[in-house]
């Protein structure tokens, strides 16, 4: 995680400098700050800062990974990476539900917005609990 937070904070620093430069440049050229670009750059800086701060916080709490150690070998990173779903229909359902909610917003139909948002919640729950078996295994059993 050490590499990740450094990358995000370097990009955030660049974006902060670009925000100041862009605001000053547009103020000098047109006599007023161009707010859309300035706010977009500022929000990009804040987003990168948030991601970098999260990775920095996590990197302090976990042990160094092989990617973070200069003396690590390739074999140190071998082993189980995690579980990846072989396939799922829930993302399609989630996208369809979001499209229904978006259509409700486009045509300003509150019943369609409500139906779409309820469908989004159900589809998100289905995606989240797709591999939940309902049994909890403890060390006692």
CSV table of N, CA, C and O in Angstrom, one decimal, residues 23-139:
chain,number,residue,atom,x,y,z
A,23,UNK,N,-6.9,28.6,-12.2
A,23,UNK,CA,-7.7,29.8,-11.7
A,23,UNK,C,-7.0,31.1,-12.0
A,23,UNK,O,-7.6,32.1,-12.4
A,24,UNK,N,-5.7,31.2,-11.7
A,24,UNK,CA,-4.9,32.4,-12.0
A,24,UNK,C,-4.9,32.8,-13.5
A,24,UNK,O,-5.0,33.9,-13.9
A,25,UNK,N,-4.7,31.7,-14.3
A,25,UNK,CA,-4.5,32.0,-15.7
A,25,UNK,C,-5.9,32.5,-16.3
A,25,UNK,O,-5.9,33.4,-17.1
A,26,UNK,N,-7.0,31.8,-16.0
A,26,UNK,CA,-8.2,32.3,-16.5
A,26,UNK,C,-8.6,33.6,-16.0
A,26,UNK,O,-9.3,34.4,-16.7
A,27,UNK,N,-8.2,34.0,-14.8
A,27,UNK,CA,-8.5,35.3,-14.2
A,27,UNK,C,-7.7,36.3,-15.0
A,27,UNK,O,-8.2,37.4,-15.2
A,28,UNK,N,-6.5,36.0,-15.3
A,28,UNK,CA,-5.6,37.0,-16.0
A,28,UNK,C,-6.1,37.1,-17.5
A,28,UNK,O,-6.0,38.2,-18.0
A,29,UNK,N,-6.6,36.1,-18.1
A,29,UNK,CA,-7.0,36.2,-19.5
A,29,UNK,C,-8.3,36.8,-19.7
A,29,UNK,O,-8.5,37.6,-20.6
A,30,UNK,N,-9.3,36.5,-18.9
A,30,UNK,CA,-10.6,37.0,-19.1
A,30,UNK,C,-11.1,38.0,-18.1
A,30,UNK,O,-12.2,38.5,-18.2
A,31,UNK,N,-10.3,38.2,-17.0
A,31,UNK,CA,-10.8,39.1,-16.0
A,31,UNK,C,-11.6,38.5,-14.9
A,31,UNK,O,-12.1,39.2,-14.0
A,32,UNK,N,-11.9,37.2,-15.0
A,32,UNK,CA,-12.7,36.5,-14.1
A,32,UNK,C,-12.3,35.0,-14.1
A,32,UNK,O,-11.9,34.5,-15.1
A,33,UNK,N,-12.4,34.4,-12.9
A,33,UNK,CA,-12.1,33.0,-12.9
A,33,UNK,C,-13.1,32.1,-13.6
A,33,UNK,O,-14.3,32.3,-13.4
A,34,UNK,N,-12.7,31.2,-14.4
A,34,UNK,CA,-13.6,30.2,-15.0
A,34,UNK,C,-13.8,29.1,-14.0
A,34,UNK,O,-13.0,28.3,-13.7
A,35,UNK,N,-15.0,29.1,-13.4
A,35,UNK,CA,-15.3,28.3,-12.2
A,35,UNK,C,-15.5,26.9,-12.5
A,35,UNK,O,-15.2,26.0,-11.7
A,36,UNK,N,-16.0,26.5,-13.7
A,36,UNK,CA,-16.3,25.1,-13.9
A,36,UNK,C,-15.0,24.3,-13.9
A,36,UNK,O,-14.9,23.3,-13.3
A,37,UNK,N,-14.1,24.7,-14.7
A,37,UNK,CA,-12.8,24.0,-14.7
A,37,UNK,C,-12.0,24.0,-13.4
A,37,UNK,O,-11.4,23.1,-13.0
A,38,UNK,N,-12.1,25.2,-12.7
A,38,UNK,CA,-11.4,25.3,-11.4
A,38,UNK,C,-12.0,24.4,-10.4
A,38,UNK,O,-11.3,23.7,-9.7
A,39,UNK,N,-13.3,24.3,-10.3
A,39,UNK,CA,-14.0,23.5,-9.4
A,39,UNK,C,-13.8,22.0,-9.7
A,39,UNK,O,-13.6,21.2,-8.9
A,40,UNK,N,-13.8,21.7,-11.0
A,40,UNK,CA,-13.5,20.3,-11.4
A,40,UNK,C,-12.1,19.9,-11.0
A,40,UNK,O,-11.9,18.7,-10.5
A,41,UNK,N,-11.1,20.7,-11.2
A,41,UNK,CA,-9.8,20.4,-10.8
A,41,UNK,C,-9.7,20.3,-9.3
A,41,UNK,O,-9.0,19.4,-8.7
A,42,UNK,N,-10.4,21.2,-8.6
A,42,UNK,CA,-10.3,21.1,-7.1
A,42,UNK,C,-11.0,19.8,-6.6
A,42,UNK,O,-10.5,19.2,-5.7
A,43,UNK,N,-12.1,19.4,-7.2
A,43,UNK,CA,-12.8,18.2,-6.8
A,43,UNK,C,-11.9,17.0,-7.1
A,43,UNK,O,-11.9,16.0,-6.3
A,44,UNK,N,-11.2,17.0,-8.2
A,44,UNK,CA,-10.3,15.9,-8.6
A,44,UNK,C,-9.1,15.8,-7.6
A,44,UNK,O,-8.7,14.7,-7.2
A,45,UNK,N,-8.6,17.0,-7.1
A,45,UNK,CA,-7.6,17.0,-6.1
A,45,UNK,C,-8.1,16.4,-4.8
A,45,UNK,O,-7.4,15.6,-4.2
A,46,UNK,N,-9.3,16.8,-4.4
A,46,UNK,CA,-9.9,16.2,-3.2
A,46,UNK,C,-10.1,14.7,-3.3
A,46,UNK,O,-9.9,14.0,-2.3
A,47,UNK,N,-10.6,14.3,-4.4
A,47,UNK,CA,-10.8,12.8,-4.6
A,47,UNK,C,-9.5,12.1,-4.5
A,47,UNK,O,-9.4,11.0,-3.8
A,48,UNK,N,-8.4,12.5,-5.2
A,48,UNK,CA,-7.1,11.9,-5.1
A,48,UNK,C,-6.6,11.9,-3.7
A,48,UNK,O,-5.9,11.0,-3.2
A,49,UNK,N,-6.8,13.1,-3.0
A,49,UNK,CA,-6.3,13.2,-1.6
A,49,UNK,C,-7.1,12.2,-0.7
A,49,UNK,O,-6.4,11.6,0.2
A,50,UNK,N,-8.3,12.0,-0.9
A,50,UNK,CA,-9.1,11.1,-0.1
A,50,UNK,C,-8.6,9.6,-0.4
A,50,UNK,O,-8.4,8.9,0.6
A,51,UNK,N,-8.4,9.3,-1.6
A,51,UNK,CA,-7.9,7.9,-1.9
A,51,UNK,C,-6.5,7.7,-1.3
A,51,UNK,O,-6.2,6.7,-0.7
A,52,UNK,N,-5.6,8.7,-1.5
A,52,UNK,CA,-4.3,8.6,-1.0
A,52,UNK,C,-4.3,8.5,0.5
A,52,UNK,O,-3.5,7.8,1.1
A,53,UNK,N,-5.1,9.3,1.2
A,53,UNK,CA,-5.2,9.3,2.7
A,53,UNK,C,-5.7,7.9,3.1
A,53,UNK,O,-5.2,7.4,4.1
A,54,UNK,N,-6.7,7.3,2.4
A,54,UNK,CA,-7.2,6.0,2.8
A,54,UNK,C,-6.1,5.0,2.7
A,54,UNK,O,-5.9,4.1,3.6
A,55,UNK,N,-5.4,5.0,1.6
A,55,UNK,CA,-4.3,4.0,1.4
A,55,UNK,C,-3.2,4.2,2.4
A,55,UNK,O,-2.6,3.3,2.9
A,56,UNK,N,-2.9,5.5,2.8
A,56,UNK,CA,-1.9,5.7,3.8
A,56,UNK,C,-2.3,5.2,5.1
A,56,UNK,O,-1.5,4.6,5.8
A,57,UNK,N,-3.6,5.4,5.5
A,57,UNK,CA,-4.1,4.9,6.7
A,57,UNK,C,-4.1,3.4,6.8
A,57,UNK,O,-3.7,2.8,7.8
A,58,UNK,N,-4.5,2.7,5.7
A,58,UNK,CA,-4.4,1.3,5.6
A,58,UNK,C,-3.0,0.7,5.7
A,58,UNK,O,-2.7,-0.3,6.3
A,59,UNK,N,-2.1,1.4,5.0
A,59,UNK,CA,-0.7,0.9,5.0
A,59,UNK,C,0.0,0.9,6.3
A,59,UNK,O,0.9,0.2,6.6
A,60,UNK,N,-0.5,1.8,7.2
A,60,UNK,CA,0.1,1.8,8.5
A,60,UNK,C,-0.4,0.7,9.4
A,60,UNK,O,0.2,0.3,10.4
A,61,UNK,N,-1.6,0.1,9.1
A,61,UNK,CA,-2.2,-0.9,9.9
A,61,UNK,C,-1.9,-2.3,9.5
A,61,UNK,O,-2.2,-3.2,10.2
A,62,UNK,N,-1.4,-2.5,8.3
A,62,UNK,CA,-1.1,-3.9,7.8
A,62,UNK,C,0.4,-4.0,7.6
A,62,UNK,O,1.2,-3.1,7.6
A,63,UNK,N,0.8,-5.3,7.6
A,63,UNK,CA,2.3,-5.6,7.4
A,63,UNK,C,2.6,-5.3,5.9
A,63,UNK,O,1.8,-5.2,5.0
A,64,UNK,N,3.9,-5.1,5.7
A,64,UNK,CA,4.4,-4.8,4.3
A,64,UNK,C,4.1,-6.0,3.4
A,64,UNK,O,4.3,-7.1,3.8
A,65,UNK,N,3.6,-5.7,2.3
A,65,UNK,CA,3.3,-6.7,1.2
A,65,UNK,C,4.6,-6.9,0.5
A,65,UNK,O,5.5,-6.1,0.5
A,66,UNK,N,4.7,-8.0,-0.3
A,66,UNK,CA,5.9,-8.2,-1.1
A,66,UNK,C,6.1,-7.1,-2.1
A,66,UNK,O,7.3,-6.7,-2.4
A,67,UNK,N,5.1,-6.4,-2.6
A,67,UNK,CA,5.2,-5.3,-3.5
A,67,UNK,C,5.9,-4.1,-2.9
A,67,UNK,O,6.4,-3.3,-3.6
A,68,UNK,N,5.8,-4.0,-1.6
A,68,UNK,CA,6.3,-2.8,-0.9
A,68,UNK,C,7.8,-3.1,-0.3
A,68,UNK,O,8.4,-2.1,0.1
A,69,UNK,N,8.2,-4.3,-0.4
A,69,UNK,CA,9.6,-4.6,0.1
A,69,UNK,C,10.6,-4.6,-1.0
A,69,UNK,O,10.4,-5.3,-2.0
A,70,UNK,N,11.7,-3.9,-0.9
A,70,UNK,CA,12.7,-3.9,-2.0
A,70,UNK,C,13.5,-5.3,-2.1
A,70,UNK,O,14.0,-5.6,-3.1
A,71,UNK,N,13.5,-6.0,-1.0
A,71,UNK,CA,14.2,-7.3,-1.0
A,71,UNK,C,13.3,-8.5,-1.3
A,71,UNK,O,13.8,-9.6,-1.2
A,72,UNK,N,12.1,-8.3,-1.7
A,72,UNK,CA,11.2,-9.4,-2.0
A,72,UNK,C,11.5,-10.1,-3.3
A,72,UNK,O,12.0,-9.5,-4.2
A,73,UNK,N,11.2,-11.4,-3.3
A,73,UNK,CA,11.3,-12.2,-4.5
A,73,UNK,C,9.9,-12.4,-5.1
A,73,UNK,O,8.9,-12.1,-4.4
A,74,UNK,N,9.9,-12.8,-6.3
A,74,UNK,CA,8.6,-13.0,-7.0
A,74,UNK,C,7.8,-14.1,-6.3
A,74,UNK,O,6.6,-14.0,-6.2
A,75,UNK,N,8.5,-15.1,-5.8
A,75,UNK,CA,7.8,-16.2,-5.1
A,75,UNK,C,7.1,-15.8,-3.8
A,75,UNK,O,6.2,-16.5,-3.4
A,76,UNK,N,7.5,-14.7,-3.3
A,76,UNK,CA,6.9,-14.2,-2.0
A,76,UNK,C,5.4,-13.8,-2.3
A,76,UNK,O,4.6,-13.8,-1.3
A,77,UNK,N,5.1,-13.4,-3.5
A,77,UNK,CA,3.7,-13.0,-3.8
A,77,UNK,C,2.8,-14.2,-4.2
A,77,UNK,O,1.7,-14.0,-4.6
A,78,UNK,N,3.4,-15.4,-4.2
A,78,UNK,CA,2.6,-16.6,-4.7
A,78,UNK,C,1.6,-17.0,-3.6
A,78,UNK,O,1.7,-16.6,-2.4
A,79,UNK,N,0.6,-17.7,-4.0
A,79,UNK,CA,-0.4,-18.1,-3.1
A,79,UNK,C,-1.8,-17.7,-3.5
A,79,UNK,O,-2.0,-17.2,-4.6
A,80,UNK,N,-2.8,-17.9,-2.7
A,80,UNK,CA,-4.1,-17.6,-3.0
A,80,UNK,C,-4.3,-16.1,-3.0
A,80,UNK,O,-4.0,-15.4,-2.0
A,81,UNK,N,-4.9,-15.6,-4.0
A,81,UNK,CA,-5.2,-14.2,-4.1
A,81,UNK,C,-6.5,-13.8,-3.6
A,81,UNK,O,-6.7,-12.8,-2.9
A,82,UNK,N,-7.5,-14.6,-3.8
A,82,UNK,CA,-8.8,-14.4,-3.3
A,82,UNK,C,-9.9,-15.1,-4.1
A,82,UNK,O,-9.6,-15.9,-5.0
A,83,UNK,N,-11.1,-14.8,-3.8
A,83,UNK,CA,-12.2,-15.5,-4.5
A,83,UNK,C,-12.8,-14.5,-5.6
A,83,UNK,O,-13.0,-13.3,-5.3
A,84,UNK,N,-12.9,-15.0,-6.8
A,84,UNK,CA,-13.5,-14.2,-7.8
A,84,UNK,C,-14.7,-14.9,-8.4
A,84,UNK,O,-14.6,-16.1,-8.7
A,85,UNK,N,-15.8,-14.2,-8.6
A,85,UNK,CA,-17.0,-14.8,-9.0
A,85,UNK,C,-16.8,-15.3,-10.5
A,85,UNK,O,-16.4,-14.6,-11.3
A,86,UNK,N,-17.3,-16.5,-10.7
A,86,UNK,CA,-17.1,-17.1,-12.1
A,86,UNK,C,-18.1,-16.4,-13.1
A,86,UNK,O,-17.9,-16.4,-14.3
A,87,UNK,N,-19.2,-15.9,-12.6
A,87,UNK,CA,-20.2,-15.2,-13.4
A,87,UNK,C,-21.4,-14.9,-12.6
A,87,UNK,O,-21.8,-15.6,-11.7
A,88,UNK,N,-22.1,-13.8,-13.0
A,88,UNK,CA,-23.3,-13.4,-12.2
A,88,UNK,C,-24.2,-12.6,-13.1
A,88,UNK,O,-23.7,-11.8,-14.0
A,89,UNK,N,-25.5,-12.7,-12.8
A,89,UNK,CA,-26.5,-11.9,-13.6
A,89,UNK,C,-26.9,-10.7,-12.8
A,89,UNK,O,-27.6,-9.8,-13.3
A,90,UNK,N,-26.4,-10.6,-11.6
A,90,UNK,CA,-26.8,-9.4,-10.7
A,90,UNK,C,-26.3,-8.1,-11.3
A,90,UNK,O,-27.1,-7.1,-11.2
A,91,UNK,N,-25.1,-8.0,-11.8
A,91,UNK,CA,-24.8,-6.7,-12.4
A,91,UNK,C,-25.7,-6.2,-13.5
A,91,UNK,O,-26.0,-5.0,-13.6
A,92,UNK,N,-26.2,-7.1,-14.3
A,92,UNK,CA,-27.2,-6.7,-15.3
A,92,UNK,C,-28.5,-6.2,-14.7
A,92,UNK,O,-29.0,-5.2,-15.2
A,93,UNK,N,-28.9,-6.9,-13.7
A,93,UNK,CA,-30.1,-6.5,-13.0
A,93,UNK,C,-29.9,-5.1,-12.3
A,93,UNK,O,-30.8,-4.3,-12.3
A,94,UNK,N,-28.8,-4.9,-11.8
A,94,UNK,CA,-28.4,-3.6,-11.1
A,94,UNK,C,-28.4,-2.5,-12.2
A,94,UNK,O,-29.0,-1.4,-12.0
A,95,UNK,N,-27.8,-2.8,-13.3
A,95,UNK,CA,-27.8,-1.8,-14.4
A,95,UNK,C,-29.2,-1.5,-14.9
A,95,UNK,O,-29.5,-0.3,-15.2
A,96,UNK,N,-30.0,-2.5,-15.1
A,96,UNK,CA,-31.4,-2.3,-15.5
A,96,UNK,C,-32.2,-1.5,-14.5
A,96,UNK,O,-32.9,-0.6,-14.9
A,97,UNK,N,-32.0,-1.8,-13.2
A,97,UNK,CA,-32.7,-1.0,-12.2
A,97,UNK,C,-32.3,0.4,-12.2
A,97,UNK,O,-33.1,1.4,-12.0
A,98,UNK,N,-31.0,0.7,-12.4
A,98,UNK,CA,-30.5,2.1,-12.4
A,98,UNK,C,-31.0,2.8,-13.7
A,98,UNK,O,-31.3,4.0,-13.6
A,99,UNK,N,-31.1,2.1,-14.8
A,99,UNK,CA,-31.7,2.7,-16.0
A,99,UNK,C,-33.2,3.0,-15.8
A,99,UNK,O,-33.6,4.1,-16.3
A,100,UNK,N,-33.9,2.2,-15.1
A,100,UNK,CA,-35.3,2.5,-14.8
A,100,UNK,C,-35.4,3.8,-13.9
A,100,UNK,O,-36.2,4.7,-14.2
A,101,UNK,N,-34.6,3.8,-12.9
A,101,UNK,CA,-34.6,5.0,-12.0
A,101,UNK,C,-34.1,6.3,-12.8
A,101,UNK,O,-34.7,7.4,-12.7
A,102,UNK,N,-33.2,6.1,-13.7
A,102,UNK,CA,-32.7,7.3,-14.6
A,102,UNK,C,-33.8,7.7,-15.5
A,102,UNK,O,-34.0,8.9,-15.8
A,103,UNK,N,-34.6,6.7,-16.1
A,103,UNK,CA,-35.7,7.1,-16.9
A,103,UNK,C,-36.8,7.9,-16.1
A,103,UNK,O,-37.4,8.8,-16.7
A,104,UNK,N,-37.0,7.5,-14.9
A,104,UNK,CA,-37.9,8.2,-14.0
A,104,UNK,C,-37.4,9.6,-13.8
A,104,UNK,O,-38.3,10.6,-13.8
A,105,UNK,N,-36.1,9.8,-13.7
A,105,UNK,CA,-35.6,11.2,-13.5
A,105,UNK,C,-35.8,12.0,-14.8
A,105,UNK,O,-36.1,13.2,-14.8
A,106,UNK,N,-35.5,11.3,-16.0
A,106,UNK,CA,-35.6,12.0,-17.3
A,106,UNK,C,-37.0,12.5,-17.5
A,106,UNK,O,-37.2,13.7,-17.9
A,107,UNK,N,-38.0,11.7,-17.3
A,107,UNK,CA,-39.4,12.0,-17.5
A,107,UNK,C,-40.1,12.6,-16.3
A,107,UNK,O,-41.3,12.9,-16.3
A,108,UNK,N,-39.4,12.7,-15.2
A,108,UNK,CA,-39.9,13.3,-13.9
A,108,UNK,C,-41.1,12.6,-13.5
A,108,UNK,O,-42.1,13.2,-13.1
A,109,UNK,N,-41.1,11.3,-13.5
A,109,UNK,CA,-42.1,10.4,-13.0
A,109,UNK,C,-41.7,9.9,-11.6
A,109,UNK,O,-40.9,9.0,-11.6
A,110,UNK,N,-42.3,10.4,-10.6
A,110,UNK,CA,-41.9,9.9,-9.2
A,110,UNK,C,-42.2,8.5,-9.0
A,110,UNK,O,-41.4,7.8,-8.3
A,111,UNK,N,-43.2,7.9,-9.5
A,111,UNK,CA,-43.5,6.5,-9.3
A,111,UNK,C,-42.4,5.6,-10.0
A,111,UNK,O,-42.0,4.6,-9.4
A,112,UNK,N,-41.9,6.1,-11.1
A,112,UNK,CA,-40.8,5.3,-11.8
A,112,UNK,C,-39.5,5.5,-11.1
A,112,UNK,O,-38.7,4.5,-11.0
A,113,UNK,N,-39.3,6.7,-10.6
A,113,UNK,CA,-38.0,6.9,-9.8
A,113,UNK,C,-38.1,6.0,-8.5
A,113,UNK,O,-37.1,5.3,-8.2
A,114,UNK,N,-39.2,5.9,-7.8
A,114,UNK,CA,-39.3,5.1,-6.7
A,114,UNK,C,-39.2,3.6,-7.0
A,114,UNK,O,-38.5,2.9,-6.3
A,115,UNK,N,-39.8,3.2,-8.1
A,115,UNK,CA,-39.7,1.8,-8.4
A,115,UNK,C,-38.3,1.4,-8.8
A,115,UNK,O,-37.8,0.3,-8.5
A,116,UNK,N,-37.6,2.3,-9.5
A,116,UNK,CA,-36.2,2.1,-9.9
A,116,UNK,C,-35.3,2.0,-8.7
A,116,UNK,O,-34.4,1.2,-8.6
A,117,UNK,N,-35.5,2.9,-7.7
A,117,UNK,CA,-34.7,2.9,-6.6
A,117,UNK,C,-34.9,1.7,-5.7
A,117,UNK,O,-33.9,1.2,-5.1
A,118,UNK,N,-36.1,1.3,-5.6
A,118,UNK,CA,-36.4,0.0,-4.8
A,118,UNK,C,-35.7,-1.2,-5.6
A,118,UNK,O,-35.1,-2.0,-4.9
A,119,UNK,N,-35.8,-1.2,-6.9
A,119,UNK,CA,-35.1,-2.2,-7.6
A,119,UNK,C,-33.6,-2.2,-7.5
A,119,UNK,O,-33.0,-3.2,-7.5
A,120,UNK,N,-33.1,-1.0,-7.4
A,120,UNK,CA,-31.6,-0.8,-7.2
A,120,UNK,C,-31.2,-1.4,-5.9
A,120,UNK,O,-30.2,-2.1,-5.8
A,121,UNK,N,-32.0,-1.1,-4.9
A,121,UNK,CA,-31.7,-1.7,-3.5
A,121,UNK,C,-31.7,-3.2,-3.5
A,121,UNK,O,-30.9,-3.9,-3.0
A,122,UNK,N,-32.8,-3.8,-4.1
A,122,UNK,CA,-32.9,-5.2,-4.2
A,122,UNK,C,-31.8,-5.9,-5.0
A,122,UNK,O,-31.2,-6.9,-4.6
A,123,UNK,N,-31.4,-5.3,-6.1
A,123,UNK,CA,-30.4,-5.8,-7.0
A,123,UNK,C,-29.0,-5.7,-6.3
A,123,UNK,O,-28.2,-6.6,-6.4
A,124,UNK,N,-28.8,-4.6,-5.5
A,124,UNK,CA,-27.5,-4.4,-4.8
A,124,UNK,C,-27.5,-5.5,-3.7
A,124,UNK,O,-26.4,-6.1,-3.4
A,125,UNK,N,-28.6,-5.7,-3.0
A,125,UNK,CA,-28.6,-6.8,-2.0
A,125,UNK,C,-28.4,-8.1,-2.6
A,125,UNK,O,-27.7,-9.0,-2.0
A,126,UNK,N,-29.0,-8.4,-3.7
A,126,UNK,CA,-28.7,-9.7,-4.4
A,126,UNK,C,-27.3,-9.9,-4.8
A,126,UNK,O,-26.7,-10.9,-4.7
A,127,UNK,N,-26.6,-8.8,-5.3
A,127,UNK,CA,-25.2,-8.9,-5.6
A,127,UNK,C,-24.4,-9.1,-4.4
A,127,UNK,O,-23.4,-9.9,-4.4
A,128,UNK,N,-24.7,-8.4,-3.3
A,128,UNK,CA,-23.9,-8.5,-2.1
A,128,UNK,C,-24.0,-9.9,-1.5
A,128,UNK,O,-23.0,-10.4,-1.0
A,129,UNK,N,-25.2,-10.4,-1.4
A,129,UNK,CA,-25.4,-11.7,-0.7
A,129,UNK,C,-25.5,-12.9,-1.7
A,129,UNK,O,-26.0,-13.9,-1.3
A,130,UNK,N,-24.9,-12.8,-2.9
A,130,UNK,CA,-25.0,-13.8,-3.9
A,130,UNK,C,-24.3,-15.1,-3.4
A,130,UNK,O,-24.8,-16.2,-3.6
A,131,UNK,N,-23.3,-15.0,-2.7
A,131,UNK,CA,-22.6,-16.2,-2.2
A,131,UNK,C,-22.7,-16.5,-0.7
A,131,UNK,O,-22.0,-17.3,-0.1
A,132,UNK,N,-23.7,-15.8,-0.1
A,132,UNK,CA,-23.9,-16.0,1.3
A,132,UNK,C,-24.7,-17.3,1.5
A,132,UNK,O,-25.8,-17.5,0.9
A,133,UNK,N,-24.2,-18.2,2.3
A,133,UNK,CA,-24.9,-19.6,2.4
A,133,UNK,C,-25.9,-19.6,3.5
A,133,UNK,O,-26.6,-20.5,3.6
A,134,UNK,N,-25.8,-18.7,4.5
A,134,UNK,CA,-26.8,-18.6,5.6
A,134,UNK,C,-26.3,-19.4,6.8
A,134,UNK,O,-26.9,-19.3,7.8
A,135,UNK,N,-25.1,-20.0,6.7
A,135,UNK,CA,-24.6,-20.7,7.8
A,135,UNK,C,-23.4,-20.0,8.3
A,135,UNK,O,-22.6,-19.5,7.5
A,136,UNK,N,-23.2,-20.0,9.6
A,136,UNK,CA,-22.0,-19.3,10.2
A,136,UNK,C,-21.2,-20.3,10.9
A,136,UNK,O,-21.7,-21.0,11.8
A,137,UNK,N,-20.0,-20.5,10.5
A,137,UNK,CA,-19.1,-21.5,11.1
A,137,UNK,C,-18.3,-20.8,12.2
A,137,UNK,O,-17.6,-19.8,11.9
A,138,UNK,N,-18.2,-21.4,13.3
A,138,UNK,CA,-17.4,-20.8,14.4
A,138,UNK,C,-16.4,-21.9,14.8
A,138,UNK,O,-16.4,-23.0,14.4
A,139,UNK,N,-15.4,-21.5,15.6
A,139,UNK,CA,-14.4,-22.4,16.1
A,139,UNK,C,-15.0,-23.5,17.0
A,139,UNK,O,-14.3,-24.5,17.2
